[in-house]
Amino acid sequence: MRKSLLLAAAAVMAFGAGPALAKKQLVIVVKGLDNPFFEAIHQGCEKWNKENASSEYECFYTGPASTSDEAGEAQIVQDMLSKPDTVAMAISPSNAPLIAQTIKSANPSIPIMTVDADLAKEDAALRKTYLGTDNYLMGHKIGEYIKKAKPNGGTVCLIEGNPAADNILRRAQGTRDALSGKEGLAALAGEGGWTEVAGCPVFTNDDGAKGVQAMTDILAANPKLDAFAIEGGWPLFGAPQPYRDLFKPMADKIASNEFVIGAADTIGDEVAIAKDGLVTALVGQRPFEMGYKAPSVMIDLVEGKKVDDPVFTGLDECTKDTVDTCIQK
């Protein structure tokens, strides 16, 4: 009997000690777990955990199964905000207005930041800082490469992701501004010599195969198209073989700048595609760095330290001639 009581007491003590030993969760919520870009953020998060194994904090990575599940991401944000061990959150909003409304409804007392993609300017007060790419600059550089290749202008189609993703909208604006030499145009109709063709921009919901199919259709409808500006690398890293099949017959045109493709990101097969000469230039982000830095920024926010807003990670620019040295190590 006495032995049973001692075992029961030990079990109660162990159970009671559990919550005290649980680590404080620094939660990263991404647009979708099906995207290798976000897996790189995950790897950065895990590296931070490995290097800070004795910390009272833990980086916890999550998101919906698919990047097209905007409602699913909002639900995960809501669920994680309700957990008592969540002490800070970094969100990559797929649908910026929806995530903003979710944050407003939850009215969290913990610090919220954004990573990779930001909230719209009118909702920026809902988060403490943004960590990630200068998306306007990224899009502007894509436009600069296209303009350099075809200085007299031409016809162009922008390939975008989710219609309400603030990061992609900022890139698209940067591209239009670079091509036109003007600021804030919603579409190009001859400014700077550039015109967007009918049916563009195309929104792919971050689906690589959908992006390749869209480009196939646009080329069929516009055989004299001069350029694609791909504001996210989904067709290249999400459907690399269909992408190669589409553009391999155009390799000579790409090499001579008769046809130009400026694309975002440098992950998956993208650099190899650049080496094959099937894209004019890549402007790449640094997702691993985002995932690695996010926990430290969240801890600073939790502890009330001053954090810059925004906190930009850099860009890597790759062409066929620089593929062996263009990626930051």
Coordinates of C-alpha atoms in Angstrom, one line a residue:
M1 CA 0.0 0.0 0.0
R2 CA 2.8 2.4 1.0
K3 CA 4.6 1.6 -2.2
S4 CA 1.5 2.4 -4.3
L5 CA 1.1 5.7 -2.5
L6 CA 4.7 6.6 -3.2
L7 CA 4.3 5.8 -6.9
A8 CA 1.1 7.8 -7.1
A9 CA 2.8 10.8 -5.4
A10 CA 5.7 10.6 -7.8
A11 CA 3.3 10.5 -10.8
V12 CA 1.5 13.6 -9.5
M13 CA 4.8 15.4 -9.0
A14 CA 6.0 14.4 -12.5
F15 CA 2.7 15.6 -14.0
G16 CA 2.9 18.9 -12.1
A17 CA 6.5 19.4 -13.3
G18 CA 5.5 19.0 -16.9
P19 CA 4.2 22.5 -17.7
A20 CA 7.0 24.2 -15.7
L21 CA 9.5 22.4 -17.9
A22 CA 7.7 23.2 -21.2
K23 CA 9.5 25.7 -23.3
K24 CA 8.1 29.0 -24.4
Q25 CA 7.0 28.8 -28.0
L26 CA 8.2 31.2 -30.7
V27 CA 5.8 30.3 -33.4
I28 CA 6.4 30.8 -37.1
V29 CA 3.3 30.4 -39.3
V30 CA 3.9 30.2 -43.0
K31 CA 1.6 30.2 -46.0
G32 CA 1.9 26.5 -46.7
L33 CA 4.1 23.4 -45.9
D34 CA 4.1 22.3 -49.6
N35 CA 6.5 25.0 -50.7
P36 CA 10.3 24.4 -50.6
F37 CA 10.8 28.2 -49.9
F38 CA 9.1 27.8 -46.6
E39 CA 10.9 24.5 -45.9
A40 CA 14.1 26.6 -46.0
I41 CA 12.6 28.9 -43.3
H42 CA 11.8 25.7 -41.3
Q43 CA 15.5 24.6 -41.6
G44 CA 16.6 28.0 -40.3
C45 CA 14.2 27.6 -37.3
E46 CA 15.6 24.2 -36.6
K47 CA 19.2 25.4 -36.7
W48 CA 18.3 28.0 -34.1
N49 CA 16.8 25.3 -31.9
K50 CA 19.9 23.1 -32.2
E51 CA 22.2 26.0 -31.4
N52 CA 20.0 27.1 -28.4
A53 CA 19.1 23.7 -27.0
S54 CA 19.4 25.0 -23.4
S55 CA 17.2 28.1 -24.0
E56 CA 13.8 28.5 -22.3
Y57 CA 12.5 29.3 -25.8
E58 CA 11.8 27.0 -28.7
C59 CA 11.1 27.9 -32.3
F60 CA 7.9 26.1 -33.5
Y61 CA 7.2 26.0 -37.3
T62 CA 3.7 25.4 -38.7
G63 CA 1.3 26.3 -41.5
P64 CA -1.5 24.8 -43.6
A65 CA -0.7 21.9 -45.9
S66 CA -1.2 24.0 -49.0
T67 CA -0.2 27.5 -49.8
S68 CA -3.6 28.0 -51.4
D69 CA -5.4 27.4 -48.1
E70 CA -5.7 31.0 -46.9
A71 CA -8.5 30.2 -44.5
G72 CA -6.4 27.4 -43.1
E73 CA -3.5 29.7 -42.3
A74 CA -5.8 32.1 -40.6
Q75 CA -7.3 29.3 -38.5
I76 CA -3.8 28.2 -37.4
V77 CA -2.9 31.7 -36.4
Q78 CA -6.1 31.9 -34.3
D79 CA -5.4 28.5 -32.7
M80 CA -1.8 29.1 -31.9
L81 CA -2.6 32.5 -30.4
S82 CA -5.0 30.8 -28.0
K83 CA -2.2 28.5 -26.6
P84 CA -0.8 29.6 -23.3
D85 CA 2.8 28.6 -24.2
T86 CA 2.8 30.8 -27.4
V87 CA 4.8 33.9 -26.3
A88 CA 5.4 35.5 -29.7
M89 CA 4.5 34.8 -33.3
A90 CA 6.0 35.5 -36.8
I91 CA 3.5 35.2 -39.7
S92 CA 3.9 35.0 -43.4
P93 CA 0.4 36.2 -44.5
S94 CA -0.9 34.5 -47.6
N95 CA -4.0 36.8 -47.5
A96 CA -2.8 40.0 -45.8
P97 CA -6.3 41.4 -45.1
L98 CA -7.6 38.1 -43.7
I99 CA -4.6 37.7 -41.4
A100 CA -5.0 41.3 -40.2
Q101 CA -8.6 40.7 -39.4
T102 CA -7.7 37.5 -37.5
I103 CA -5.2 39.4 -35.4
K104 CA -7.7 42.1 -34.7
S105 CA -10.3 39.5 -33.6
A106 CA -7.8 37.7 -31.4
N107 CA -6.5 40.9 -29.9
P108 CA -3.3 39.2 -28.7
S109 CA -1.3 40.4 -25.7
I110 CA 1.9 38.8 -27.1
P111 CA 4.1 40.5 -29.8
I112 CA 3.3 39.7 -33.4
M113 CA 5.7 40.2 -36.3
T114 CA 5.6 39.3 -40.0
V115 CA 8.2 37.3 -41.9
D116 CA 8.7 36.9 -45.6
A117 CA 5.4 38.7 -46.4
D118 CA 4.0 41.7 -44.6
L119 CA 0.6 43.1 -43.8
A120 CA -0.8 45.9 -45.9
K121 CA 0.5 49.4 -44.9
E122 CA -2.9 50.3 -43.3
D123 CA -2.5 47.3 -41.0
A124 CA 1.2 47.6 -40.1
A125 CA 0.4 48.7 -36.6
L126 CA -0.8 45.2 -35.8
R127 CA 2.7 43.9 -35.9
K128 CA 5.9 45.0 -34.3
T129 CA 8.3 44.5 -37.2
Y130 CA 8.7 42.8 -40.6
L131 CA 11.6 40.4 -41.2
G132 CA 12.5 39.4 -44.7
T133 CA 13.1 40.6 -48.2
D134 CA 12.7 44.2 -49.4
N135 CA 10.0 43.0 -51.8
Y136 CA 9.7 46.3 -53.7
L137 CA 13.4 46.3 -54.3
M138 CA 13.3 42.7 -55.4
G139 CA 10.6 43.3 -58.0
H140 CA 12.4 46.5 -59.1
K141 CA 15.6 44.5 -59.8
I142 CA 13.6 41.9 -61.8
G143 CA 12.3 44.9 -63.9
E144 CA 15.9 46.3 -64.2
Y145 CA 17.2 43.0 -65.7
I146 CA 14.3 42.9 -68.2
K147 CA 14.8 46.6 -69.1
K148 CA 18.5 46.1 -69.5
A149 CA 18.0 43.2 -71.9
K150 CA 15.4 45.0 -73.9
P151 CA 16.0 48.8 -73.5
N152 CA 13.5 49.7 -76.2
G153 CA 10.7 48.0 -74.4
G154 CA 8.1 45.5 -75.6
T155 CA 5.3 43.4 -74.3
V156 CA 5.4 41.7 -70.9
C157 CA 3.3 39.5 -68.7
L158 CA 3.7 39.4 -64.9
I159 CA 3.2 36.1 -63.2
E160 CA 2.0 36.6 -59.6
G161 CA 0.9 34.4 -56.7
N162 CA -2.0 34.9 -54.4
P163 CA -4.0 38.1 -55.3
A164 CA -3.9 39.4 -51.7
A165 CA -0.3 38.5 -50.9
D166 CA 1.3 41.8 -50.0
N167 CA 4.8 40.7 -50.7
I168 CA 4.0 39.7 -54.3
L169 CA 2.0 42.9 -54.9
R170 CA 5.0 45.0 -53.8
R171 CA 7.3 43.1 -56.1
A172 CA 4.9 43.6 -59.0
Q173 CA 4.8 47.3 -58.3
G174 CA 8.6 47.4 -58.2
T175 CA 8.8 45.7 -61.6
R176 CA 6.3 48.1 -63.2
D177 CA 8.1 51.1 -61.7
A178 CA 11.5 49.9 -63.1
L179 CA 10.1 49.2 -66.5
S180 CA 8.1 52.4 -66.9
G181 CA 10.4 54.8 -65.1
K182 CA 7.2 56.0 -63.2
E183 CA 5.8 55.1 -59.8
G184 CA 2.5 53.6 -58.8
L185 CA 1.1 52.4 -62.1
A186 CA -1.4 49.6 -61.7
A187 CA -0.7 48.3 -65.3
L188 CA 1.6 49.2 -68.1
A189 CA 0.1 50.6 -71.3
G190 CA 3.1 51.9 -73.2
E191 CA 4.9 53.7 -70.4
G192 CA 8.7 53.4 -70.8
G193 CA 7.9 51.4 -74.0
W194 CA 6.3 48.5 -72.1
T195 CA 2.8 47.1 -72.4
E196 CA 1.2 44.3 -70.4
V197 CA -0.7 41.9 -72.6
A198 CA -4.3 41.0 -72.2
G199 CA -4.9 38.3 -69.5
C200 CA -2.0 39.5 -67.4
P201 CA -1.1 39.6 -64.6
V202 CA -1.7 35.9 -64.0
F203 CA -2.4 34.8 -60.4
T204 CA -1.2 31.2 -59.8
N205 CA -1.8 30.8 -56.1
D206 CA 1.8 29.8 -55.7
D207 CA 1.2 26.7 -57.9
G208 CA 4.2 25.9 -60.1
A209 CA 2.3 23.7 -62.6
K210 CA -0.4 26.3 -62.9
G211 CA 2.2 28.9 -63.5
V212 CA 3.8 26.9 -66.4
Q213 CA 0.4 26.3 -67.9
A214 CA -0.5 30.0 -67.7
M215 CA 2.8 30.9 -69.5
T216 CA 2.1 28.3 -72.1
D217 CA -1.4 29.8 -72.7
I218 CA -0.1 33.4 -72.8
L219 CA 2.6 32.5 -75.3
A220 CA 0.1 30.8 -77.5
A221 CA -2.1 33.9 -77.4
N222 CA 0.8 36.3 -77.8
P223 CA 3.5 34.7 -80.0
K224 CA 5.4 38.0 -80.2
L225 CA 5.5 38.4 -76.4
D226 CA 8.9 39.9 -75.3
A227 CA 9.1 39.1 -71.6
F228 CA 7.9 37.4 -68.5
A229 CA 8.4 38.8 -65.1
I230 CA 7.9 36.0 -62.6
E231 CA 7.4 37.5 -59.2
G232 CA 7.8 34.2 -57.3
G233 CA 9.9 31.2 -58.4
W234 CA 7.0 28.7 -58.3
P235 CA 7.1 27.6 -61.9
L236 CA 10.8 27.1 -61.8
F237 CA 11.1 25.3 -58.4
G238 CA 7.6 23.9 -58.3
A239 CA 7.5 22.5 -61.8
P240 CA 11.1 22.5 -63.1
Q241 CA 10.7 19.9 -65.8
P242 CA 7.5 21.4 -67.4
Y243 CA 9.3 24.8 -67.2
R244 CA 12.3 23.3 -69.0
D245 CA 10.1 21.7 -71.6
L246 CA 8.4 25.0 -72.3
F247 CA 11.5 27.2 -72.6
K248 CA 14.1 24.8 -74.0
P249 CA 13.0 25.5 -77.6
M250 CA 13.4 29.2 -76.8
A251 CA 16.9 28.9 -75.4
D252 CA 18.5 30.8 -78.4
K253 CA 16.0 33.6 -78.1
I254 CA 16.7 33.9 -74.3
A255 CA 20.5 33.8 -74.9
S256 CA 20.2 36.7 -77.5
N257 CA 17.7 38.7 -75.3
E258 CA 15.1 38.4 -78.0
F259 CA 13.0 36.9 -75.2
V260 CA 13.6 37.8 -71.6
I261 CA 12.6 36.1 -68.3
G262 CA 13.2 37.8 -65.0
A263 CA 12.3 35.6 -62.0
A264 CA 12.3 35.6 -58.3
D265 CA 14.1 33.2 -55.9
T266 CA 17.1 30.9 -56.2
I267 CA 15.9 27.7 -54.6
G268 CA 15.4 24.2 -55.8
D269 CA 16.2 23.8 -59.5
E270 CA 16.3 27.5 -60.2
V271 CA 20.0 28.0 -60.3
A272 CA 20.5 24.9 -62.5
I273 CA 17.8 26.4 -64.8
A274 CA 19.8 29.6 -65.0
K275 CA 23.0 27.6 -65.8
D276 CA 21.1 26.0 -68.6
G277 CA 20.3 29.5 -70.0
L278 CA 16.5 29.1 -69.6
V279 CA 16.0 32.3 -67.5
T280 CA 17.7 35.7 -68.0
A281 CA 18.2 36.5 -64.4
L282 CA 17.1 35.4 -60.9
V283 CA 16.7 37.7 -57.9
G284 CA 16.8 35.4 -54.9
Q285 CA 15.7 35.8 -51.3
R286 CA 17.3 34.3 -48.2
P287 CA 14.6 32.2 -46.5
F288 CA 17.0 30.2 -44.4
E289 CA 18.3 33.4 -42.9
M290 CA 14.7 34.5 -42.2
G291 CA 13.9 31.3 -40.3
Y292 CA 17.2 31.5 -38.4
K293 CA 16.8 35.1 -37.4
A294 CA 13.1 35.1 -36.5
P295 CA 13.4 33.5 -33.1
S296 CA 16.0 36.0 -31.9
V297 CA 13.9 38.9 -33.1
M298 CA 10.9 37.4 -31.3
I299 CA 12.8 37.1 -28.1
D300 CA 13.9 40.7 -28.3
L301 CA 10.2 41.7 -28.7
V302 CA 9.2 39.5 -25.8
E303 CA 11.8 41.1 -23.6
G304 CA 10.8 44.6 -24.7
K305 CA 14.1 45.4 -26.5
K306 CA 14.2 47.9 -29.4
V307 CA 13.8 46.2 -32.8
D308 CA 14.2 47.9 -36.1
D309 CA 11.2 47.9 -38.5
P310 CA 11.8 46.6 -41.0
V311 CA 14.6 44.1 -40.7
F312 CA 15.7 43.3 -44.2
T313 CA 17.5 40.2 -45.3
G314 CA 19.6 40.5 -48.5
L315 CA 19.2 39.4 -52.1
D316 CA 21.2 37.1 -54.4
E317 CA 21.3 37.9 -58.1
C318 CA 22.1 35.1 -60.5
T319 CA 22.6 35.0 -64.3
K320 CA 24.0 32.2 -66.5
D321 CA 27.4 33.8 -66.1
T322 CA 27.4 34.0 -62.3
V323 CA 25.6 30.9 -61.1
D324 CA 28.7 29.4 -59.5
T325 CA 29.3 32.4 -57.2
C326 CA 25.9 34.2 -56.9
I327 CA 24.5 32.5 -53.8
Q328 CA 25.4 33.8 -50.3
K329 CA 27.1 31.1 -48.4

